[in-house]
Coordinates of C-alpha atoms and ligand atoms in Angstrom, one line a residue:
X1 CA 186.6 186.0 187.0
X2 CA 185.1 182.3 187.0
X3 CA 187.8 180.4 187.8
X4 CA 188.0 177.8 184.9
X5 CA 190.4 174.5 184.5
X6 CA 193.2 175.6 182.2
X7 CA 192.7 171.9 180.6
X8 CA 191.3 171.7 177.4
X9 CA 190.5 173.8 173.8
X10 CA 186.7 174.9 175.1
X11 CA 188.3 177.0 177.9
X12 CA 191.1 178.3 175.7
X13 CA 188.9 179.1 173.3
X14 CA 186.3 181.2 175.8
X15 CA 189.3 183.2 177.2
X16 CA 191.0 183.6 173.8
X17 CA 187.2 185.2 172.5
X18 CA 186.5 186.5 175.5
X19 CA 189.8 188.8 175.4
X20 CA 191.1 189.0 172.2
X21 CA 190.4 192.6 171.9
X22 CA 192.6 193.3 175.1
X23 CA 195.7 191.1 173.4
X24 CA 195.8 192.8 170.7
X25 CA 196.6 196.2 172.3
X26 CA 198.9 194.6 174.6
X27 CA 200.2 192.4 171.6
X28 CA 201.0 196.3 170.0
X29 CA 202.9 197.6 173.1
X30 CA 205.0 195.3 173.7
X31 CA 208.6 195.2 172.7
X32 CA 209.3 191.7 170.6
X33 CA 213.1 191.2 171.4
X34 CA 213.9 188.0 171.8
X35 CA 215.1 188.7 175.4
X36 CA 212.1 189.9 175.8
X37 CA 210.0 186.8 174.8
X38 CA 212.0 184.5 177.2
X39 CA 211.5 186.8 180.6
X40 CA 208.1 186.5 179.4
X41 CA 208.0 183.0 178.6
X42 CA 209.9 182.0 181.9
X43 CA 207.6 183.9 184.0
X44 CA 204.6 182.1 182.3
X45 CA 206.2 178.6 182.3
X46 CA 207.1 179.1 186.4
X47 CA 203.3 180.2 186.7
X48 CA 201.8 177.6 185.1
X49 CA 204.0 174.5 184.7
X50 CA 204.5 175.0 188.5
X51 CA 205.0 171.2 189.4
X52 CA 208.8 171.2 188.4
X53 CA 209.2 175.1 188.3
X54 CA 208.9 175.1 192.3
X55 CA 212.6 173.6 192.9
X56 CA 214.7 175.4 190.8
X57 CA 215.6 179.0 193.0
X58 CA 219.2 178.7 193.8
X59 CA 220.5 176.1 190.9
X60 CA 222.8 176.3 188.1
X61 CA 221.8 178.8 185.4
X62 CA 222.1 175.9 183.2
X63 CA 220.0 173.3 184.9
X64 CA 217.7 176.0 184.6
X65 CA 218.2 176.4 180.9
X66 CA 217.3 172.6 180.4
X67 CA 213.9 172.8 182.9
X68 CA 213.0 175.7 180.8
X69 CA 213.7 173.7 177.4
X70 CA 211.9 170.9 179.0
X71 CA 208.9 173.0 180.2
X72 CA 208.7 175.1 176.2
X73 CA 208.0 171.1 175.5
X74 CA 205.5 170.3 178.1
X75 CA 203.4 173.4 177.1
X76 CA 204.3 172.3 173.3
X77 CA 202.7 169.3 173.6
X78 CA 199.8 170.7 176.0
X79 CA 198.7 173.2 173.4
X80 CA 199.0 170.7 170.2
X81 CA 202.2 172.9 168.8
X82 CA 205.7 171.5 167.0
X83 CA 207.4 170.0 169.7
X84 CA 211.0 171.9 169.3
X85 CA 212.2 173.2 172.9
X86 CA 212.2 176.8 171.3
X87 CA 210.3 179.7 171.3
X88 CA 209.1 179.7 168.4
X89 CA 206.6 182.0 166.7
X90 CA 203.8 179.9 167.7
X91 CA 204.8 179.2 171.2
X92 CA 205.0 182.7 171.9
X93 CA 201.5 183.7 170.6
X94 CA 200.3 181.2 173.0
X95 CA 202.2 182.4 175.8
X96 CA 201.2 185.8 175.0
X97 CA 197.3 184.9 175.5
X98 CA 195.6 186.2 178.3
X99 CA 194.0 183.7 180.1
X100 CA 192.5 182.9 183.6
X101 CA 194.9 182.3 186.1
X102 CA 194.7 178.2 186.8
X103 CA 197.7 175.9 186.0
X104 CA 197.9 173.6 183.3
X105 CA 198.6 170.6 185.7
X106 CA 196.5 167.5 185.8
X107 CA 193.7 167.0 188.0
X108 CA 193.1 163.1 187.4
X109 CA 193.5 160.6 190.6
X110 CA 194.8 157.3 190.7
X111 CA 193.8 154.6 193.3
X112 CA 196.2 154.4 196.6
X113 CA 199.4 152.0 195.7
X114 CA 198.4 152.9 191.7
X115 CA 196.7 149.3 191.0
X116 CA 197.5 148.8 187.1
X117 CA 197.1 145.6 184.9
X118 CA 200.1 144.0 184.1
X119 CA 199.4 143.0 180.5
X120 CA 198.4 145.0 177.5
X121 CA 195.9 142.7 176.2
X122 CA 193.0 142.1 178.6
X123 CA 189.1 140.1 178.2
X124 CA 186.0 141.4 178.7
X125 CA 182.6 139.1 179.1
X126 CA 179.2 140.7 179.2
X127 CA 177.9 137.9 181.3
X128 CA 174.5 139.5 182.3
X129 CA 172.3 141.9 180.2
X130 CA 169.8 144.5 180.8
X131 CA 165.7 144.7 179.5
X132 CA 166.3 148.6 178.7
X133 CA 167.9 148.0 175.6
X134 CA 168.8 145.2 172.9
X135 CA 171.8 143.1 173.5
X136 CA 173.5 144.6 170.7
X137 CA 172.7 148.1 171.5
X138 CA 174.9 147.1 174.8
X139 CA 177.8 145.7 173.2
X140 CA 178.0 148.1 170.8
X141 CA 178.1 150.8 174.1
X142 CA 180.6 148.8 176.1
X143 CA 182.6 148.3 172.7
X144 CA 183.1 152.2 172.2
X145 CA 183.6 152.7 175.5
X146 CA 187.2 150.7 175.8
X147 CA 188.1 152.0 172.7
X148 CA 187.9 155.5 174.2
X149 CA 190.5 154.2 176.5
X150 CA 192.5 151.8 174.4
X151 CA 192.8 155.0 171.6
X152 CA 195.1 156.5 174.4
X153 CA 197.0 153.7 175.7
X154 CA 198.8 150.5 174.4
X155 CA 196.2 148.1 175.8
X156 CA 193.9 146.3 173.6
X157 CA 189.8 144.8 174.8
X158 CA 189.2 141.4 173.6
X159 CA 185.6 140.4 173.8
X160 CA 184.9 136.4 174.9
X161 CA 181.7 135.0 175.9
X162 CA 182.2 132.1 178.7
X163 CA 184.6 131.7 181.5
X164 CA 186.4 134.0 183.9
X165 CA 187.4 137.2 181.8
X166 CA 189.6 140.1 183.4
X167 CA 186.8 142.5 182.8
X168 CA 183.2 141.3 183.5
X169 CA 180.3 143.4 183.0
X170 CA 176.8 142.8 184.1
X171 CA 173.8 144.5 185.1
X172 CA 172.9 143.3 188.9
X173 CA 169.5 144.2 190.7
X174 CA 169.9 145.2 194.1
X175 CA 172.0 143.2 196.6
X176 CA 174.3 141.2 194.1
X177 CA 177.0 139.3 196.3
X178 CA 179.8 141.9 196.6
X179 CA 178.9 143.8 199.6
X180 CA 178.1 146.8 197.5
X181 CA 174.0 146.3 196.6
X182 CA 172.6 148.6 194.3
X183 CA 169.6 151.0 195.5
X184 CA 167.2 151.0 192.7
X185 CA 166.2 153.6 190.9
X186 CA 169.0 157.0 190.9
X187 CA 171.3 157.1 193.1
X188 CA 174.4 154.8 192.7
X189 CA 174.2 153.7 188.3
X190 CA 177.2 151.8 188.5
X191 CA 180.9 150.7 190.2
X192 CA 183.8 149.3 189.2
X193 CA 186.7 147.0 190.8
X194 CA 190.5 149.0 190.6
X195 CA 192.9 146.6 188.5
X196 CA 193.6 143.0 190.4
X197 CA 192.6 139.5 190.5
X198 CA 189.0 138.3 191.3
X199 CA 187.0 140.7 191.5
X200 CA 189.6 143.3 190.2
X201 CA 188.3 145.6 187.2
X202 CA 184.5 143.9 187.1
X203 CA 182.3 146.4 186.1
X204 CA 178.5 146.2 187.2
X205 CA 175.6 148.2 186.2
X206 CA 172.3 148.7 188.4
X207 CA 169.8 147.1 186.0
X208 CA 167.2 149.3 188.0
X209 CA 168.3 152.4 185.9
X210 CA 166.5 153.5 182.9
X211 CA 169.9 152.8 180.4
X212 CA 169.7 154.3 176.9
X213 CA 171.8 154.7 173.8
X214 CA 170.4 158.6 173.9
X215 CA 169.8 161.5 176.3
X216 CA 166.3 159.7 178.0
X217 CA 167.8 157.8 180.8
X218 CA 171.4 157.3 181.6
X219 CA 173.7 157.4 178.4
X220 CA 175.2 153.6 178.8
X221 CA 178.3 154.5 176.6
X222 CA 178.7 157.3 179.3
X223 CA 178.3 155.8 182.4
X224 CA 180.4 152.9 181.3
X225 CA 183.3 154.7 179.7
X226 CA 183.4 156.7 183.3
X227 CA 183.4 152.9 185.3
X228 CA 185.8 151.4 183.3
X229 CA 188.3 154.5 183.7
X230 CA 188.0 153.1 187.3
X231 CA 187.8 149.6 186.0
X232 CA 191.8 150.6 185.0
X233 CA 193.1 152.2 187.5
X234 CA 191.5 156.4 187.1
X235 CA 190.0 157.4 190.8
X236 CA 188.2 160.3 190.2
X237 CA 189.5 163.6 188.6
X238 CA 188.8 167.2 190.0
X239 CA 188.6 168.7 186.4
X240 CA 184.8 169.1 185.3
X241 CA 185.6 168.5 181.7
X242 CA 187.0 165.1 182.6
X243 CA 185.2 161.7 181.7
X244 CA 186.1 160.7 185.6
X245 CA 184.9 164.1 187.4
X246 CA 182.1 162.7 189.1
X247 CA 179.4 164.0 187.9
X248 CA 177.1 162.9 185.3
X249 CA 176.9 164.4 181.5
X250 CA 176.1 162.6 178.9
X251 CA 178.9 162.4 176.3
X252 CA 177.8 161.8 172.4
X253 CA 179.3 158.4 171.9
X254 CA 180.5 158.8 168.2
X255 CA 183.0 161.2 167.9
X256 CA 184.1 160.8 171.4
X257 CA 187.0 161.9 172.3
X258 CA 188.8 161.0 175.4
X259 CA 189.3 164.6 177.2
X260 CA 193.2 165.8 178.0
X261 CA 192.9 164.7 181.7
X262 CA 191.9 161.5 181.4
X263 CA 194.3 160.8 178.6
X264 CA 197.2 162.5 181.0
X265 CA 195.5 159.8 183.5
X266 CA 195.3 157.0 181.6
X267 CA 199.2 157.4 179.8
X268 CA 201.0 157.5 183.3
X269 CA 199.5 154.5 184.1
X270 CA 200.3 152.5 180.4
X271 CA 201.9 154.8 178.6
X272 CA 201.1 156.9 175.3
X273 CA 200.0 154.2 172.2
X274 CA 202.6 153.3 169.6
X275 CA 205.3 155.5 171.5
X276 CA 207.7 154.9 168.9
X277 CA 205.9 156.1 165.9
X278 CA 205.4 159.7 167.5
X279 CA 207.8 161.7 165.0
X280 CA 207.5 165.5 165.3
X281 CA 205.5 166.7 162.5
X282 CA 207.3 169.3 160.0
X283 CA 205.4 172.6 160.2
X284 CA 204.3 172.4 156.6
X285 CA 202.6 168.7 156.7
X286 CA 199.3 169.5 158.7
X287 CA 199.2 167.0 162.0
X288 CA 197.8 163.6 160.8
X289 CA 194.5 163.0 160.3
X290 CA 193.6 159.7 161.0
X291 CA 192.0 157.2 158.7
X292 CA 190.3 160.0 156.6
X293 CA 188.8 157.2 154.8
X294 CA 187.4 155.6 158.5
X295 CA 184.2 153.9 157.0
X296 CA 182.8 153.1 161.0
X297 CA 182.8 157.2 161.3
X298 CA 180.7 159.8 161.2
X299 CA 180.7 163.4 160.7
X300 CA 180.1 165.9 163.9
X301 CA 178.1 168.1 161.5
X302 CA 177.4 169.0 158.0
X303 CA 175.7 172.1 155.9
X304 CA 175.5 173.9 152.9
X305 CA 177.8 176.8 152.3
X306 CA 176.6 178.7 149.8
X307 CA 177.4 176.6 146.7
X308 CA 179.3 173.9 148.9
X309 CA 178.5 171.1 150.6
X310 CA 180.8 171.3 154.0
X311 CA 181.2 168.1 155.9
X312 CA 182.8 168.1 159.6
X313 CA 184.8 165.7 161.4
X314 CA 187.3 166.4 164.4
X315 CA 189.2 169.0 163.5
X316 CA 188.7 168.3 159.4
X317 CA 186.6 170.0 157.1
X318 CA 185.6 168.6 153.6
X319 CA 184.2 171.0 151.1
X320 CA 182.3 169.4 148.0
X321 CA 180.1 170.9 145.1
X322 CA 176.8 169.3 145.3
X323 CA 176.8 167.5 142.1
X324 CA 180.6 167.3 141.8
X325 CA 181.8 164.0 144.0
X326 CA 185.4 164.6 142.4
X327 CA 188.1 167.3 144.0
X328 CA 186.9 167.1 147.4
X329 CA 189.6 168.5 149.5
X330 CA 190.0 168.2 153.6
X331 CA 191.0 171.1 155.1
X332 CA 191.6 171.8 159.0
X333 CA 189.0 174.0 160.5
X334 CA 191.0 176.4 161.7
X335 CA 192.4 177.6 159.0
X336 CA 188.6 179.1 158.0
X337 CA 187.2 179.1 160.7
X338 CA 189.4 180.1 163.9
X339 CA 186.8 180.3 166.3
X340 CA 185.2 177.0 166.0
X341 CA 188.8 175.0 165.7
X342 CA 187.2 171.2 165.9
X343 CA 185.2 169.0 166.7
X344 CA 181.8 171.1 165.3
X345 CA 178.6 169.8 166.9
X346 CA 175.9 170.8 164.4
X347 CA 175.7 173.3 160.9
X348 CA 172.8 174.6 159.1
X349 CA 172.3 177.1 156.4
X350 CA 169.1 179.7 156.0
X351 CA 170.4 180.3 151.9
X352 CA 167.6 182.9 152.0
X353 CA 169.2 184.5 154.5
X354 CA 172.8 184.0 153.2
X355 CA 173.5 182.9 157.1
X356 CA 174.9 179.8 158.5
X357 CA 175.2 179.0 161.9
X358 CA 178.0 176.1 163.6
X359 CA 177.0 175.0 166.9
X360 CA 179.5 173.7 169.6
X361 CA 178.7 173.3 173.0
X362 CA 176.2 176.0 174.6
X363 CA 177.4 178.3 171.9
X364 CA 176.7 179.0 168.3
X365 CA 178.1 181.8 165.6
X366 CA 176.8 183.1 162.9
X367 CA 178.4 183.6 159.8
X368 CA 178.1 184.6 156.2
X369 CA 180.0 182.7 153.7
X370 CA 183.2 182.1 154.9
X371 CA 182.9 185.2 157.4
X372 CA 182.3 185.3 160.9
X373 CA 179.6 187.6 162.2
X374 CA 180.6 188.4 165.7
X375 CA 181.3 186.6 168.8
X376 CA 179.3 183.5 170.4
X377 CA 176.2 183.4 171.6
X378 CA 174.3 180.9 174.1
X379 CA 171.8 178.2 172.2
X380 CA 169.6 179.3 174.9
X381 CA 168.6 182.1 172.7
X382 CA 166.9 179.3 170.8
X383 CA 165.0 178.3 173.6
X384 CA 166.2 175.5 174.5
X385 CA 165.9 174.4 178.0
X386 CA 168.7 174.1 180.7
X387 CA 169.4 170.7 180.3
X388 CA 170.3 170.8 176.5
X389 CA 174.3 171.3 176.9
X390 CA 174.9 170.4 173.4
X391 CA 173.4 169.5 170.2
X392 CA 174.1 166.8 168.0
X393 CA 172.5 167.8 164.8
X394 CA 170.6 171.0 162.7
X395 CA 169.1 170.9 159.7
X396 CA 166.7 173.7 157.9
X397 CA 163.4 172.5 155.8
X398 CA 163.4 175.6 153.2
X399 CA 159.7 174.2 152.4
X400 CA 158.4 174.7 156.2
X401 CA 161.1 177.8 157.1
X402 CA 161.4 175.2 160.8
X403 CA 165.1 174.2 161.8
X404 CA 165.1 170.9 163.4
X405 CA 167.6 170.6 166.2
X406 CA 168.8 166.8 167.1
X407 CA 169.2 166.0 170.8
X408 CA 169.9 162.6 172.0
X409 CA 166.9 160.6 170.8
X410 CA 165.0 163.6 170.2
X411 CA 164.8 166.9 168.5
X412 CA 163.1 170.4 168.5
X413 CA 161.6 172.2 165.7
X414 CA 162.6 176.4 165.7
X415 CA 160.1 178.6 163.4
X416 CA 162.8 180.7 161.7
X417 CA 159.7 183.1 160.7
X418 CA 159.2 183.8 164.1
X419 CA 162.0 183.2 165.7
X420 CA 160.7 180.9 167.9
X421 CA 161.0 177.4 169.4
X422 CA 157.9 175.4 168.2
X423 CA 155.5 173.9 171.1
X424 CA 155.2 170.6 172.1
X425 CA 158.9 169.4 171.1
X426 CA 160.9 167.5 171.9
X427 CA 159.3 164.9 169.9
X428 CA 161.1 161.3 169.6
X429 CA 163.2 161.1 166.5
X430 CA 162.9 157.2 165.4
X431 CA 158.8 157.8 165.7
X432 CA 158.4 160.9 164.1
X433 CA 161.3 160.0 161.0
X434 CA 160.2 156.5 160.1
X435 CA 163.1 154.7 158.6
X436 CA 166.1 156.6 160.6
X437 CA 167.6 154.6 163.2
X438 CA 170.1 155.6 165.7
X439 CA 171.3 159.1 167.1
X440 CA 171.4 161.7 164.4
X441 CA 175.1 163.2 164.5
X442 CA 174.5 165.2 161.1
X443 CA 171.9 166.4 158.7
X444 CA 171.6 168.5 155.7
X445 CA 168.8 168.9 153.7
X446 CA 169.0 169.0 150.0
X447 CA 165.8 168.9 147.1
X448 CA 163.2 167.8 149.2
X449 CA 165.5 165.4 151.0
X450 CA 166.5 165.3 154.4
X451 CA 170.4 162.9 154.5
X452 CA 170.4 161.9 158.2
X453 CA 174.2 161.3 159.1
X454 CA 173.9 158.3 161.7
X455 CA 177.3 156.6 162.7
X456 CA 178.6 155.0 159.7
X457 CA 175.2 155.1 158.0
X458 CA 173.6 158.0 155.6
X459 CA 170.0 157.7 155.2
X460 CA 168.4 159.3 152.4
X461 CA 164.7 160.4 153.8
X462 CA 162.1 161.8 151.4
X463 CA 160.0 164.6 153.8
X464 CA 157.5 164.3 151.3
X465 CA 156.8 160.8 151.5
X466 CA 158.0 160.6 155.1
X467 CA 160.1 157.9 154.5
X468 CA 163.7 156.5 154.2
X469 CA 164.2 156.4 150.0
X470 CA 168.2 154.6 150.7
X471 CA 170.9 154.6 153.0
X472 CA 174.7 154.9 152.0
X473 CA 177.6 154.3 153.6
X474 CA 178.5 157.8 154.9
X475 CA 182.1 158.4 154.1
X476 CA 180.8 157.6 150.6
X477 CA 179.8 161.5 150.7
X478 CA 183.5 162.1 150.8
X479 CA 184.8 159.7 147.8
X480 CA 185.4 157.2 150.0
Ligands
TQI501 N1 179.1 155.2 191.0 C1 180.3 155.6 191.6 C2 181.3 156.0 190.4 O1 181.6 155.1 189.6 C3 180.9 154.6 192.5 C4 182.1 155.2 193.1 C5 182.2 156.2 193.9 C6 183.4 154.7 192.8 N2 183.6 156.4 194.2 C7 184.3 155.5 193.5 C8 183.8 153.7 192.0 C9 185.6 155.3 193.4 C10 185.2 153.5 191.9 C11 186.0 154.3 192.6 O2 181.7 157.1 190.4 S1 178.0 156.2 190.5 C12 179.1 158.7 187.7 C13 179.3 160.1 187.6 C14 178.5 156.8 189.0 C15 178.7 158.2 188.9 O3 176.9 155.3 190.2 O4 177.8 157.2 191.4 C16 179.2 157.9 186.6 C17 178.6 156.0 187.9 F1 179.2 160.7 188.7 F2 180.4 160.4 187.1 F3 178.3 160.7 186.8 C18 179.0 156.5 186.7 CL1 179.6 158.5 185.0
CA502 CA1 170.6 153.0 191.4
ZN503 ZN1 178.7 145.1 192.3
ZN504 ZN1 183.3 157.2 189.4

């Protein structure tokens, strides 16, 4: 078996597909006594909560009894669950889950003597800028980039535009006075200063790189979200689904979500955010969905369902009738559709077909209805090539039988007749759809129109006219 980092729901949910036919047999033959469920619990906990677990041979049964307590609430927390100590239904099931054999523990890094600011509230300046994209298109990346950060921790970005802030940014060609010259095109995009005075947490960016708000060039968002993990104190992390594993993937900016081991990074450092409001949810109130209402957010993906329109955001689903903007309920995604669990990428519907499709990752299912048909499979079925990890938005054109697939700042066109990706895509999106502006995170197509979910903007675009018609606010689809 691959071995995979134990971090995260995308791995769970690989070895929870991959095996579930095994658990359930096991599931069947074993004994569920209670004494039973803690042998089994405490050998799982001492496997993989090992960092406290190592000490304990030879100490007081009940020292043990509280590390074991205290462990039940690590992997609690870890896996999203009511935080109780016990175990619980719900613990046990997740105990009772095969899964590869890599410990929960964090991989994230801090810098040698753990340099951390001292305040909570810190500046930022953007005192240079670059020619590859507007001014605004850069503060608007360096602006969702802290907030990554700040989500997780108590510290709050305040933007000012002259003088010495604690943070400041600028894109520097070559040789730019800190010993550390950039080398042009490639090879080093960017570097950060640890936490300190001076030149402590300045961030610069090689102005030589092609830097984009999409997929053609370096992701800015991306690149700076990773420097300014630095920028507070992260060194780099050994998990590949972390923001500060050094490697480059470019990371959809809305919708982000700041993965498990940077967060784990981030809070040892600062702390968790508004530690004192974190009451234990009930098990009948689902866990909080923040700001439903959010008017700056988008959807991850929305489609028709049959008769319903279904909207996707995080781990929330929305279900609407078309023509009915009134009882429109949010449900989590779970509780239809197991497999997916959150954060959806992309949806469409062939209603011909009676087959809808939910894209996350490299993987896709196919369902009817409500109904899962089967296990994943790769988007590389589509055709896509290697380099497409993810998409960001599907929509089907019932009067051309294509699906257009949004990537970055482009997208492909898939003949559903033949079952084949269309030649000479990936066109740009902005040229070919005159009108839409910014990175398509959703699309559903409805009576000859085409509503292209962009951030916190809906645009309504006719295909016949090939042109924008209006643009709404997009919670507004929600009856917001
Ligand atoms: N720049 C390196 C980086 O930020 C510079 C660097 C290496 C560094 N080691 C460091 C900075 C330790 C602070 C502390 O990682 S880079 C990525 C990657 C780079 C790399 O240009 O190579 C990103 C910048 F690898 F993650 F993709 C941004 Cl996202
Ligand atoms: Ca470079
Ligand atoms: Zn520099
Ligand atoms: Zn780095």
């Amino acid at each position: 078996m691959k071995v995979l980092p134990a971090s995260g729901f995308a791995v769970l949910l690989f070895a929870t597909l991959k095996f579930s036919t095994a658990t359930s047999s096991l599931l069947a033959a074993a004994p569920r006594t209670s004494r039973n469920n803690y042998h089994l619990a405490q050998a799982y906990l001492d496997k993989y909560y090992t960092k406290e677990g190592g000490h304990q041979v030879g100490e007081l049964v009940a020292r043990r009894g509280n590390s074991m307590v205290k462990k039940i609430k690590e992997l609690q927390t870890f896996f999203n669950l009511q935080v109780t100590g016990k175990l619980d239904k719900s613990t046990m099931d997740v105990i009772k889950r095969p899964r590869c054999g890599v410990p929960d523990v964090a991989n994230y890094r801090l810098f040698p003597g753990e340099p951390k600011w001292k305040k909570n509230t810190l500046t930022y300046r953007i005192a240079k800028y670059t020619s590859s994209m507007t001014p605004a298109e850069v503060d608007k990346a360096v602006e969702m980039a802290l907030q990554a950060w700040s989500s997780a921790v108590p510290l709050s970005f305040v933007r000012v535009n002259s003088g010495e802030a604690d943070i400041m940014i600028s894109f520097e060609t070559g040789d730019h006075g800190d010993s550390y010259p950039f080398d042009g095109p490639r090879g080093t995009l960017a570097h950060a200063f640890a936490p300190g005075e001076g030149l402590g947490g300045d961030t610069h960016f090689d102005n030589a790189e092609k830097w984009t708000m999409g997929t053609n060039g370096f992701n800015l968002f991306t690149v700076a979200a990773h420097e300014f993990g630095h920028a507070l104190g992260l060194a780099h992390s050994s998990d590949p689904s972390a923001l500060m594993y050094p490697t480059y993937k470019y990371q959809r900016p809305y919708g982000f979500h700041l993965p498990k081991d940077d967060v784990k990074g981030i809070q040892a450092l600062y702390g968790p955010r508004k530690p004192f409001l974190g009451k234990p949810t009930s098990p009948h109130t689902p866990p909080h969905h923040p700001d439903l209402c959010d008017s700056t957010s988008s959807f991850d993906a929305v489609t028709m369902l049959g008769k319903e329109l279904l909207f996707f955001r995080d781990r929330i689903f929305w279900r609407r009738q078309v023509h009915l903007p009134s009882g429109i309920r949010p449900s989590t995604i779970t509780s239809s559709f197991p497999q997916l669990m959150s954060n959806v990428d992309a949806a469409y519907e062939v209603a011909e077909r009676g087959t809808a499709y939910f894209f996350k990752g490299p993987h896709y299912w196919i369902t009817r209805g409500f109904q899962m048909q089967g296990p994943p499979r790769t988007i590389y079925d589509f055709g896509f090539p290697r380099y497409v990890q993810r998409i960001d938005a599907a929509v089907y054109v019932p009067d051309t039988q294509k699906t257009l697939f949004f990537v970055g700042d482009e997208y492909y066109s898939y003949d559903e007749r033949k079952g084949k990706m269309e030649k000479d895509y990936p066109k740009n999106t902005e040229e070919e759809f005159s009108g839409v502006n910014g990175q398509i995170d959703a699309a559903v197509e409805l009576n000859g129109y085409i509503y292209f979910f962009s951030g916190p903007k809906a645009y309504k675009y006719d295909v016949e006219k090939e042109d924008v018609v209006s643009v709404v606010k997009s919670s507004s689809w929600i009856g917001c």
